[in-house]
């Protein structure tokens, strides 16, 4: 279980996050939605250790993960799929996957890799091809697969729908849903694409200008018209 | 290559076999050519060693370095100072020899590489280029601050450790003036180059005064002219009858080239394993997307520092070899020109390929010779001849960056990929 308590992050005088509290139980998908500049990416980057928070903390199964180095946080069981996918273009699919679990025992890594191929058959087909020959959707699967290679307890997804066709977005988000159901990983998902995200999430969190406006079951958030108009702009 | 053999360590074995075969072939080639060609082979191998490091640093880890010539200076000076001053190995107490100096040069390179890498990992782009440029200019100048130990502007002469019974201890240096004794043929007697004859890489490359091959064949003391290519009167001077110290069939250039080839092959073996293994993937991941690498559990800072340390190790080994090819170390030999030619060679050859480093080394040695032959045909003046290689380097770099960013090796790979209609493979 990932618990975020009172997390505050500022970039100089600008407060990007202000007292954010979220908990993500295992096997559940929590979608954080909000407009541009709401602090969604900052939240992800802070949890992954790329940004140091000014106050508050986050714990994974009771262990504090904030104010640690990114590579140590990965070892503690938090894996981030960064915005824009960021697969390594020059490496093959398999090499990209291996990067995600370099620090693990070879045998463990093999098992996880087989699981990832089960989950994303397209990666198995393309394992010897360079990552820059993949389509956007395939690359997103590769990025998620690479994150899974660290055998995480908690997966952070930063805008997985960015730049993908609507059909592919639905596919990817369904895969994420399956992932949470089957592996009991806690998934924290950040999305601008609120409709699709809320349709498959368990819990919805609406973030605006660094503050949480509303937390609740995803269907309730999706059907709250006032909320939609005020913060999500549709 | 490794997909055929899948047992633990298969990659290591296949790399070792590959490198040993190359070593054997090049050594055979080395034994069958004349001393002038030996000398060129030595230079190519020396450049290749340094540029393996450049491939790792610039090509794989994406850190531009204008200062690897300075790292070569570290290796060269450590080699020179330890071989001149130390008779026994500290702590171990065993007698000193050239291999120990090489080991110490390598260790010195790694230490300096870690230091600089630690700073460099915090910098990127133009700032990193600025730092390394500062190294290229500043490090050789340190010699001027410690003239007693490092020989100041005129550098240090060193006796090439003759391979009597292996790689024998270095004899104590004897400084003599460059008149009569120069020709005595005694291995420990060396000409001190005058200030203007201080060896610079350009001199070494153009070699306008290198003795004709007939004159130097079977002459053991020809290294005296190697260290002092500015001395025009050396060519054509009869050096026969000087073989009393060592076997007349011993050719110093051949031995130097053998040393350079061996060191280059050792470096190639290390580099192959690093580049094609997990560390190579780590470097490329950090270069392409350091955020993605960090969230995959890789420390970008460690990756950058390790690239610097490895590159510095290779540069130091190359510097130690260079010192032995020249029998001399001096600030002029490791100047900015050397640093820049390393970068030029690696960009031309192909910056993310070890083969590119070898091709770059060939180009760096061959191009000035080619220009020289053009100038002889065209009757160019000295001014043009001396500067033309630099002009051509500059033009080539601009053209390569614009038209073929992968360098020679990258372009060939692209061509093969087009012909076979397959996506180009990673390094």
XYZ file of C-alpha atoms in Angstrom:
661
model
C 0.000 0.000 0.000
C 1.305 3.404 -1.020
C 0.446 6.206 1.396
C 1.128 9.807 0.583
C 0.737 12.160 3.516
C 0.635 15.941 3.381
C 3.089 16.113 0.518
C 4.218 19.641 -0.325
C 6.618 20.468 -3.133
C 7.795 23.863 -4.218
C 9.908 24.994 -7.134
C 11.427 28.150 -5.657
C 8.497 30.382 -4.632
C 6.012 28.339 -6.667
C 4.127 25.688 -4.748
C 3.485 22.816 -7.119
C 1.896 20.537 -4.550
C 0.252 21.568 -1.321
C -0.649 19.063 1.398
C -1.497 16.194 -0.915
C -2.726 13.039 0.826
C -3.562 9.917 -1.180
C -3.528 6.227 -0.392
C -3.316 3.516 -3.015
C -4.132 -0.018 -1.810
C -2.639 -3.055 -3.526
C -4.535 -4.339 -6.513
C -6.301 -1.040 -7.000
C -5.920 1.668 -9.580
C -6.042 5.258 -8.401
C -6.369 7.885 -11.095
C -5.159 11.406 -10.420
C -6.787 13.762 -12.874
C -6.470 17.456 -13.414
C -5.695 20.105 -15.976
C -2.265 21.263 -17.103
C -0.184 22.609 -14.252
C -2.269 20.890 -11.602
C 0.867 19.230 -10.206
C 0.251 15.743 -11.567
C 3.717 15.207 -12.986
C 5.327 16.812 -9.955
C 3.561 14.256 -7.777
C 4.975 11.420 -9.866
C 8.467 12.850 -10.004
C 8.468 13.345 -6.247
C 7.387 9.785 -5.588
C 10.116 8.515 -7.922
C 12.744 10.579 -6.116
C 13.486 12.976 -8.966
C 12.172 15.906 -6.917
C 12.654 16.435 -3.177
C 9.521 17.474 -1.288
C 9.509 20.509 1.022
C 7.249 18.771 3.539
C 5.259 15.605 4.043
C 6.186 12.060 3.135
C 5.211 8.970 1.247
C 5.493 5.398 2.493
C 5.274 2.049 0.773
C 4.084 -0.690 3.142
C 5.278 1.473 6.021
C 8.735 2.216 4.578
C 9.474 5.872 3.865
C 10.313 6.425 0.195
C 10.593 10.192 0.033
C 13.975 11.984 0.125
C 15.754 8.938 -1.233
C 17.705 8.533 -4.456
C 15.679 7.400 -7.507
C 17.688 4.202 -7.907
C 17.126 3.272 -4.255
C 13.402 3.942 -4.495
C 13.204 1.533 -7.428
C 14.850 -1.136 -5.285
C 12.263 -0.496 -2.565
C 9.496 -1.391 -4.993
C 8.266 1.792 -6.639
C 8.549 1.924 -10.423
C 7.761 4.983 -12.517
C 6.804 4.936 -16.163
C 7.832 8.474 -17.078
C 5.834 10.819 -19.225
C 6.530 10.496 -22.916
C 7.468 6.824 -22.503
C 11.230 7.399 -22.714
C 12.353 4.059 -23.981
C 15.992 3.956 -25.053
C 15.791 4.169 -28.861
C 19.122 2.541 -29.663
C 18.625 -0.524 -27.516
C 16.506 -3.494 -28.521
C 13.222 -4.279 -26.811
C 14.870 -6.999 -24.770
C 17.777 -4.749 -23.779
C 15.333 -2.050 -22.706
C 13.539 -4.570 -20.532
C 16.778 -5.816 -19.007
C 17.658 -2.259 -17.982
C 14.649 -2.244 -15.689
C 16.014 -5.055 -13.578
C 19.771 -4.796 -13.943
C 20.340 -4.882 -10.218
C 18.318 -8.042 -9.716
C 19.410 -11.683 -9.722
C 19.606 -13.023 -13.242
C 17.151 -15.864 -12.533
C 14.586 -13.503 -10.992
C 14.975 -11.215 -13.957
C 14.322 -14.087 -16.381
C 11.100 -15.009 -14.590
C 9.852 -11.446 -14.613
C 10.764 -11.057 -18.260
C 8.670 -14.110 -19.119
C 5.774 -12.606 -17.164
C 6.144 -9.324 -19.011
C 6.098 -11.160 -22.340
C 2.935 -12.957 -21.230
C 1.324 -9.670 -20.384
C 2.527 -7.880 -23.524
C 2.823 -10.524 -26.276
C 3.746 -7.849 -28.806
C 7.012 -7.256 -26.920
C 7.908 -10.926 -27.213
C 7.364 -10.727 -30.960
C 9.542 -7.674 -31.267
C 12.195 -8.507 -28.680
C 15.170 -8.270 -31.044
C 14.045 -5.035 -32.689
C 15.273 -1.638 -31.750
C 12.938 0.403 -29.570
C 12.788 3.251 -32.090
C 11.138 0.949 -34.621
C 8.124 0.408 -32.340
C 4.838 2.257 -32.616
C 3.722 4.629 -29.870
C 1.439 2.076 -28.266
C 4.110 -0.618 -28.357
C 6.611 1.772 -26.856
C 4.228 2.543 -24.015
C 3.898 -1.172 -23.367
C 7.670 -1.463 -23.415
C 7.991 1.376 -20.912
C 5.476 -0.301 -18.610
C 7.206 -3.649 -19.122
C 10.547 -2.103 -18.198
C 9.050 -0.710 -15.014
C 7.621 -4.142 -14.186
C 11.089 -5.682 -14.562
C 11.965 -4.297 -11.151
C 9.157 -6.422 -9.686
C 7.498 -3.390 -8.104
C 4.875 -3.285 -5.390
C 3.676 0.014 -6.739
C 3.555 1.271 -10.302
C 3.423 4.975 -11.131
C 2.131 5.822 -14.592
C 2.625 9.366 -15.813
C 0.187 10.158 -18.636
C 0.352 6.857 -20.481
C -2.175 8.134 -23.030
C 0.005 11.026 -24.178
C 0.184 11.137 -27.953
C -1.645 7.865 -28.518
C -4.720 7.197 -30.640
C -7.946 6.850 -28.586
C -8.275 3.157 -29.375
C -4.700 2.501 -28.206
C -5.318 4.533 -25.059
C -8.234 2.283 -24.177
C -6.120 -0.803 -24.848
C -3.269 0.420 -22.688
C -5.537 1.380 -19.820
C -7.244 -2.009 -19.990
C -3.845 -3.632 -19.749
C -3.137 -1.536 -16.672
C -6.423 -2.654 -15.146
C -5.574 -6.299 -15.818
C -2.144 -5.757 -14.353
C -3.579 -4.465 -11.080
C -6.110 -7.290 -10.884
C -3.658 -10.057 -11.686
C -0.474 -8.971 -9.945
C -1.974 -7.056 -6.998
C 0.298 -4.131 -7.710
C -0.830 -0.736 -6.429
C -1.203 1.528 -9.470
C -1.141 5.287 -9.293
C -2.077 6.752 -12.631
C -1.910 10.350 -13.682
C -4.059 11.351 -16.626
C -5.428 14.290 -18.490
C -7.723 11.943 -20.332
C -10.190 11.865 -17.418
C -13.036 9.943 -19.027
C -11.057 6.861 -19.974
C -8.963 6.936 -16.823
C -11.954 7.116 -14.490
C -13.746 4.349 -16.366
C -11.150 1.755 -15.335
C -9.886 3.221 -12.055
C -11.164 2.307 -8.597
C -10.568 5.677 -7.032
C -10.425 9.131 -8.559
C -8.480 12.086 -7.206
C -9.031 15.539 -8.684
C -6.019 17.794 -8.405
C -6.139 21.521 -9.086
C -3.268 23.982 -8.671
C -1.425 21.616 -6.350
C -4.348 20.863 -4.027
C -6.728 17.939 -3.867
C -10.230 19.120 -4.669
C -12.039 15.815 -4.436
C -11.318 12.174 -3.687
C -13.826 9.419 -4.174
C -14.847 6.269 -6.023
C -14.068 6.711 -9.705
C -17.663 6.355 -10.983
C -18.845 9.011 -8.516
C -16.195 11.444 -9.662
C -16.945 10.712 -13.309
C -20.625 11.481 -12.826
C -20.161 14.649 -10.768
C -21.070 17.289 -13.335
C -20.072 20.285 -11.266
C -16.623 18.872 -10.696
C -16.254 18.112 -14.358
C -17.181 21.625 -15.417
C -15.120 23.359 -12.779
C -11.865 21.450 -12.982
C -11.763 19.189 -15.962
C -13.230 21.563 -18.490
C -15.695 19.435 -20.418
C 28.244 -13.708 -32.357
C 27.165 -14.655 -28.867
C 23.761 -15.918 -29.911
C 25.405 -19.089 -31.219
C 27.220 -19.843 -28.002
C 25.143 -19.710 -24.896
C 27.120 -20.855 -21.907
C 28.197 -18.704 -18.961
C 31.099 -16.483 -19.985
C 30.596 -17.208 -23.690
C 30.794 -13.539 -24.468
C 34.063 -13.197 -22.586
C 35.592 -16.155 -24.390
C 34.467 -15.037 -27.828
C 35.783 -11.519 -27.226
C 39.098 -12.916 -26.003
C 39.379 -15.174 -29.040
C 38.546 -12.311 -31.366
C 41.088 -9.981 -29.801
C 43.817 -12.640 -29.733
C 43.287 -13.380 -33.419
C 43.490 -9.664 -34.256
C 46.587 -9.323 -32.064
C 48.261 -12.258 -33.787
C 47.468 -10.964 -37.281
C 48.605 -7.415 -36.581
C 51.788 -8.655 -34.906
C 52.542 -10.759 -37.994
C 51.943 -7.718 -40.158
C 54.151 -5.691 -37.870
C 57.012 -8.169 -38.256
C 56.813 -8.131 -42.017
C 56.997 -4.396 -42.685
C 59.792 -1.832 -42.571
C 60.535 0.334 -39.510
C 58.737 3.367 -40.894
C 55.568 1.299 -41.243
C 56.204 -0.101 -37.733
C 56.263 3.432 -36.502
C 52.942 4.235 -38.176
C 51.403 1.053 -36.795
C 52.542 2.089 -33.321
C 50.881 5.480 -33.729
C 47.630 3.996 -35.034
C 47.508 1.509 -32.148
C 48.262 4.278 -29.667
C 45.510 6.515 -31.088
C 43.098 3.598 -31.174
C 43.750 2.875 -27.482
C 42.974 6.463 -26.535
C 39.968 6.553 -28.820
C 38.418 3.400 -27.374
C 38.085 5.604 -24.321
C 36.616 8.404 -26.418
C 34.030 6.030 -27.897
C 32.949 5.071 -24.403
C 32.951 8.626 -23.090
C 31.599 10.566 -26.064
C 29.759 7.917 -28.048
C 28.238 5.781 -25.344
C 27.890 7.982 -22.306
C 27.301 11.145 -24.351
C 29.814 13.339 -22.563
C 31.844 15.492 -24.926
C 35.503 15.655 -24.019
C 37.995 18.090 -25.459
C 40.527 17.063 -22.837
C 41.519 13.445 -23.324
C 44.951 14.557 -24.515
C 45.462 15.887 -21.000
C 44.510 12.489 -19.602
C 47.108 10.984 -21.928
C 49.602 13.438 -20.444
C 48.802 12.013 -17.010
C 49.677 8.526 -18.217
C 52.769 9.696 -20.073
C 54.156 11.667 -17.147
C 53.413 8.949 -14.610
C 55.238 6.526 -16.862
C 58.196 8.870 -17.323
C 58.558 9.940 -13.696
C 58.176 6.469 -12.221
C 60.541 4.898 -14.722
C 63.149 7.608 -14.209
C 63.079 7.795 -10.428
C 62.035 4.462 -9.043
C 64.430 1.517 -8.972
C 62.192 -0.807 -6.959
C 58.478 -1.148 -6.551
C 57.390 0.514 -3.285
C 56.184 -1.928 -0.599
C 56.748 -4.991 -2.813
C 60.448 -4.228 -3.123
C 60.840 -6.047 -6.436
C 62.975 -4.412 -9.128
C 61.247 -1.807 -11.228
C 60.564 -2.317 -14.907
C 58.529 -0.786 -17.697
C 55.441 -2.854 -17.008
C 55.243 -1.429 -13.502
C 55.324 2.053 -14.966
C 52.475 1.076 -17.261
C 50.481 -0.216 -14.304
C 51.101 2.966 -12.368
C 50.157 5.067 -15.398
C 46.890 3.127 -15.617
C 46.173 3.608 -11.916
C 47.015 7.309 -12.220
C 44.619 7.567 -15.152
C 41.779 5.954 -13.234
C 42.325 8.195 -10.194
C 42.369 11.373 -12.277
C 39.404 10.114 -14.298
C 37.361 9.541 -11.146
C 38.230 13.010 -9.884
C 37.346 14.766 -13.116
C 34.370 12.504 -13.745
C 32.957 13.471 -10.366
C 32.955 17.093 -11.429
C 31.957 16.403 -15.021
C 28.893 14.363 -14.042
C 27.328 17.567 -12.760
C 27.899 19.420 -16.015
C 26.414 19.024 -19.442
C 26.754 20.370 -22.962
C 28.866 23.489 -23.352
C 29.860 23.551 -19.670
C 31.324 20.067 -19.868
C 33.127 21.021 -23.080
C 34.466 24.067 -21.245
C 35.758 22.018 -18.333
C 37.497 19.486 -20.544
C 38.921 22.240 -22.735
C 40.376 23.731 -19.562
C 41.991 20.378 -18.824
C 43.512 20.184 -22.277
C 45.105 23.590 -21.839
C 45.852 23.445 -18.129
C 47.152 19.967 -17.385
C 50.184 19.970 -19.695
C 51.095 23.376 -18.269
C 51.450 21.807 -14.812
C 54.824 20.541 -16.035
C 56.018 24.145 -16.094
C 55.171 24.563 -12.439
C 57.390 21.668 -11.403
C 60.409 21.902 -13.661
C 62.571 19.756 -11.360
C 60.249 16.788 -11.308
C 58.447 17.139 -14.617
C 61.104 18.814 -16.720
C 59.268 22.060 -17.427
C 58.690 23.211 -20.972
C 61.466 21.095 -22.427
C 59.999 17.910 -20.988
C 61.669 14.723 -19.850
C 63.734 12.349 -21.906
C 63.378 8.741 -21.019
C 65.187 5.643 -22.007
C 63.042 3.186 -23.784
C 63.058 0.079 -21.630
C 64.770 -2.422 -23.864
C 63.269 -5.858 -23.885
C 66.406 -7.745 -22.883
C 64.968 -10.689 -21.028
C 61.494 -9.323 -21.310
C 60.532 -5.805 -20.471
C 63.735 -4.925 -18.642
C 64.317 -2.337 -15.935
C 64.811 1.177 -17.173
C 68.388 2.291 -17.082
C 69.199 5.530 -15.432
C 68.904 8.383 -17.844
C 72.010 10.106 -19.083
C 71.677 13.576 -20.425
C 74.212 14.545 -23.002
C 74.346 17.316 -25.477
C 73.178 16.514 -28.928
C 76.578 16.518 -30.601
C 79.000 13.625 -30.913
C 77.542 11.194 -28.388
C 74.222 11.049 -30.133
C 75.601 8.665 -32.666
C 77.384 6.375 -30.279
C 74.447 4.034 -30.346
C 74.464 3.485 -26.622
C 70.927 2.844 -25.554
C 71.253 5.062 -22.535
C 72.568 7.991 -24.520
C 69.932 10.273 -25.851
C 69.896 13.533 -27.642
C 68.253 16.348 -25.769
C 66.035 18.136 -28.211
C 66.452 21.826 -28.451
C 63.447 23.870 -27.407
C 62.134 24.357 -30.930
C 62.532 20.712 -31.682
C 60.304 19.699 -28.796
C 58.116 17.002 -30.221
C 54.582 18.031 -30.927
C 51.975 15.629 -32.239
C 51.945 17.465 -35.524
C 55.628 16.870 -35.951
C 55.077 13.264 -35.167
C 52.313 13.002 -37.673
C 53.893 14.727 -40.578
C 57.277 13.171 -39.913
C 58.859 15.307 -42.568
C 62.306 14.462 -41.349
C 61.920 10.835 -40.570
C 65.008 8.940 -41.697
C 64.605 6.900 -44.808
C 63.740 3.324 -44.142
C 66.955 1.924 -45.592
C 69.029 4.015 -43.281
C 67.123 3.000 -40.197
C 66.663 -0.659 -40.943
C 68.651 -2.880 -38.645
C 69.964 0.129 -36.781
C 69.215 -0.215 -33.113
C 69.722 3.358 -32.063
C 67.314 4.877 -34.491
C 65.127 5.912 -31.585
C 67.421 8.844 -31.168
C 66.036 10.245 -34.366
C 62.501 9.315 -33.445
C 62.595 11.474 -30.398
C 63.975 14.362 -32.370
C 62.301 14.516 -35.720
C 63.258 18.165 -36.042
C 66.873 17.264 -36.522
C 67.230 17.244 -40.256
C 70.851 16.233 -40.101
C 69.866 12.899 -38.624
C 68.610 11.463 -41.863
C 71.206 10.047 -44.117
C 73.784 9.983 -41.342
C 75.526 6.685 -41.305
C 74.576 4.920 -38.123
C 76.114 1.574 -38.882
C 78.504 -0.091 -36.552
C 76.525 0.917 -33.527
C 74.996 -2.438 -32.760
C 77.420 -3.405 -30.043
C 74.950 -2.992 -27.215
C 72.137 -5.128 -28.493
C 71.438 -7.524 -31.241
C 71.582 -5.794 -34.611
C 68.366 -7.490 -35.678
C 66.500 -5.689 -32.928
C 64.419 -2.900 -34.388
C 63.207 -0.439 -31.822
C 60.222 0.703 -33.905
C 59.080 -2.875 -34.331
C 59.286 -3.408 -30.604
C 57.489 -0.123 -29.885
C 54.746 -1.048 -32.339
C 54.447 -4.481 -30.727
C 54.016 -2.819 -27.357
C 51.415 -0.404 -28.740
C 49.523 -3.236 -30.454
C 49.526 -5.329 -27.295
C 48.263 -2.464 -25.160
C 45.622 -1.601 -27.774
C 44.440 -5.219 -27.831
C 44.199 -5.361 -24.034
C 42.237 -2.110 -24.118
C 40.047 -3.465 -26.929
C 39.256 -6.572 -24.898
C 38.228 -4.507 -21.875
C 36.269 -2.099 -24.064
C 34.461 -4.850 -25.978
C 33.260 -6.443 -22.774
C 32.129 -3.132 -21.353
C 30.472 -1.852 -24.518
C 28.639 -5.026 -25.476
C 27.703 -5.956 -21.947
C 25.456 -4.581 -19.313
C 27.616 -1.534 -18.622
C 27.302 -0.485 -22.276
C 23.531 -0.591 -22.008
C 23.682 1.431 -18.820
C 25.817 4.114 -20.497
C 23.570 4.333 -23.539
C 20.453 4.457 -21.383
C 21.842 7.350 -19.349
C 22.931 9.149 -22.516
C 19.546 8.816 -24.223
C 17.304 9.484 -21.244
C 18.780 9.920 -17.814
C 15.357 10.195 -16.172
C 14.261 6.896 -17.661
C 17.547 5.350 -16.551
C 17.160 6.671 -13.015
C 13.633 5.359 -12.638
C 14.836 2.019 -13.998
C 17.152 1.793 -11.004
C 20.372 3.028 -12.615
C 22.398 5.819 -11.051
C 23.132 8.325 -13.835
C 25.915 9.933 -11.796
C 27.722 6.618 -11.298
C 27.355 5.779 -14.973
C 28.852 9.105 -16.024
C 31.752 8.911 -13.591
C 32.540 5.324 -14.576
C 32.613 6.313 -18.251
C 35.107 9.034 -17.397
C 37.252 6.669 -15.363
C 37.382 4.033 -18.111
C 38.086 6.608 -20.781
C 40.798 8.082 -18.615
C 42.324 4.636 -18.037
C 42.600 4.093 -21.795
C 43.938 7.602 -22.341
C 46.598 7.051 -19.676
C 47.652 3.736 -21.231
C 47.865 5.439 -24.611
C 49.881 8.246 -23.017
C 52.329 5.761 -21.523
C 52.711 4.119 -24.940
C 53.112 7.524 -26.568
C 55.877 8.370 -24.109
C 57.708 5.226 -25.175
C 57.203 5.847 -28.872
C 58.655 9.332 -28.462
C 61.117 8.385 -25.682
C 60.038 11.724 -24.366
C 57.258 13.474 -22.505
C 56.665 17.214 -22.653
C 53.822 19.698 -22.549
C 54.038 20.191 -26.312
C 53.473 16.510 -27.013
C 50.166 16.447 -25.118
C 48.777 19.804 -26.160
C 45.339 20.906 -27.223
C 46.053 19.637 -30.735
C 46.243 16.067 -29.482
C 42.969 16.383 -27.547
C 41.209 17.799 -30.563
C 42.567 15.176 -32.930
C 41.225 12.455 -30.629
C 37.759 13.984 -30.868
C 38.105 14.488 -34.622
C 39.233 10.881 -35.108
C 36.349 9.506 -33.114
C 33.749 11.654 -34.886
C 35.134 10.723 -38.315
C 35.488 7.032 -37.546
C 32.114 6.659 -35.882
C 31.601 7.824 -32.376
C 29.698 4.897 -30.999
C 31.759 2.094 -32.456
C 35.047 0.593 -31.326
C 35.870 -0.177 -34.950
C 35.324 3.529 -35.565
C 38.103 4.260 -33.093
C 40.547 2.112 -35.081
C 39.473 3.741 -38.348
C 39.806 7.139 -36.694
C 43.338 6.212 -35.627
C 44.216 5.216 -39.183
C 42.829 8.502 -40.478
C 44.768 10.576 -37.964
C 48.021 8.964 -39.079
C 47.285 8.655 -42.757
C 45.735 12.055 -43.493
C 48.799 14.203 -42.724
C 50.932 11.824 -44.782
C 48.472 12.096 -47.636
C 48.531 15.892 -47.429
C 52.309 15.795 -47.387
C 52.410 13.739 -50.564
C 49.938 16.128 -52.203
C 52.073 19.057 -51.205
C 55.185 17.438 -52.649
C 53.416 16.941 -55.948
C 51.863 20.386 -55.927
C 54.940 22.186 -54.671
C 53.085 23.882 -51.807
C 54.923 26.053 -49.377
C 55.671 24.934 -45.818
C 53.006 27.224 -44.428
C 50.295 25.525 -46.449
C 51.625 22.029 -45.925
C 51.783 22.397 -42.159
C 48.306 23.809 -41.810
C 46.477 21.883 -44.502
C 45.807 18.796 -42.340
C 44.044 20.934 -39.736
C 41.957 22.598 -42.418
C 41.019 19.232 -43.857
C 40.167 17.859 -40.401
C 37.889 20.829 -39.833
C 36.161 20.447 -43.172
C 35.756 16.706 -42.715
C 34.237 17.115 -39.266
C 31.726 19.672 -40.549
C 30.823 17.426 -43.474
C 30.543 14.301 -41.343
C 28.386 16.009 -38.720
C 26.077 17.375 -41.399
C 25.918 14.436 -43.788
C 26.890 11.312 -41.862
C 26.513 11.827 -38.126
C 27.388 8.192 -37.480
C 30.850 8.665 -38.974
C 32.359 6.119 -41.343
C 31.195 3.085 -39.388
C 27.705 4.508 -38.851
C 27.323 5.253 -42.556
C 28.416 1.773 -43.562
C 25.963 0.283 -41.052
C 23.160 2.418 -42.488
C 24.101 1.294 -45.980
C 24.089 -2.365 -44.976
C 20.746 -1.847 -43.254
C 19.324 -0.313 -46.428
C 20.611 -3.118 -48.608
C 19.385 -5.891 -46.344
C 16.206 -3.951 -45.511
C 16.653 -4.445 -41.814
C 16.582 -1.909 -39.060
C 20.122 -0.880 -38.089
C 21.350 -2.731 -35.060
C 22.703 -1.026 -31.969
C 26.449 -1.014 -31.342
